[in-house]
């Protein structure tokens, strides 16, 4: 009987890809904790979530496999103290690196800057920046993020004033907790502020 061919596999790359996929899969939760609205990486988190929604499981698997080697290269150059306990590889480094150092665009996932050393430095400075951050906004969830997005779409459609939502965070929070419909809430808010009703573009 012929012995089967031995296939050489980089198991580190596989494990890293699986960790990256777990991060992407987590962004698809309908309800789950997310960054507060004033967090410096809130927009990056939303871009990642939108990418996952747009491309689904197949696109997420492709992205995880593509970025795994880069994650490994950056991690391998971290100090021994960082790798031996200061930073948890799967629960901190991988998700933080993906948030701080990758751009999830409409078409692809690309590094924020080129160069492994520069990405490692960016990761460290971003991590310290987030540690020092103190939010002035309430906790957020995927469900609330979707409500805010829908309200922003309505604000643009009804009033041509998308920042109406970010300019009135307390009203948005009240409407979300009251389970108001985005279109009705935005209409009432604009009327209370005596905004000009442009109506939808033809």
Short mmCIF file of C-alpha atoms in Angstrom, two decimals, residues 38-41 100 124-136:
data_model
loop_
_atom_site.label_atom_id
_atom_site.label_comp_id
_atom_site.label_asym_id
_atom_site.label_seq_id
_atom_site.Cartn_x
_atom_site.Cartn_y
_atom_site.Cartn_z
CA UNK A 38 -16.89 59.01 20.11
CA UNK A 39 -14.22 56.29 20.09
CA UNK A 40 -11.29 57.14 17.77
CA UNK A 41 -11.70 53.83 15.91
CA UNK A 100 -5.97 49.80 14.08
CA UNK A 124 1.59 50.21 19.62
CA UNK A 125 0.68 53.90 19.42
CA UNK A 126 -2.95 53.09 18.61
CA UNK A 127 -3.16 50.68 21.54
CA UNK A 128 -1.88 53.35 23.93
CA UNK A 129 -4.27 55.88 22.44
CA UNK A 130 -7.21 53.58 23.09
CA UNK A 131 -6.05 52.83 26.63
CA UNK A 132 -6.08 56.57 27.39
CA UNK A 133 -9.49 57.15 25.79
CA UNK A 134 -12.43 58.00 28.05
CA UNK A 135 -15.83 58.04 26.39
CA UNK A 136 -18.48 60.68 26.98
#
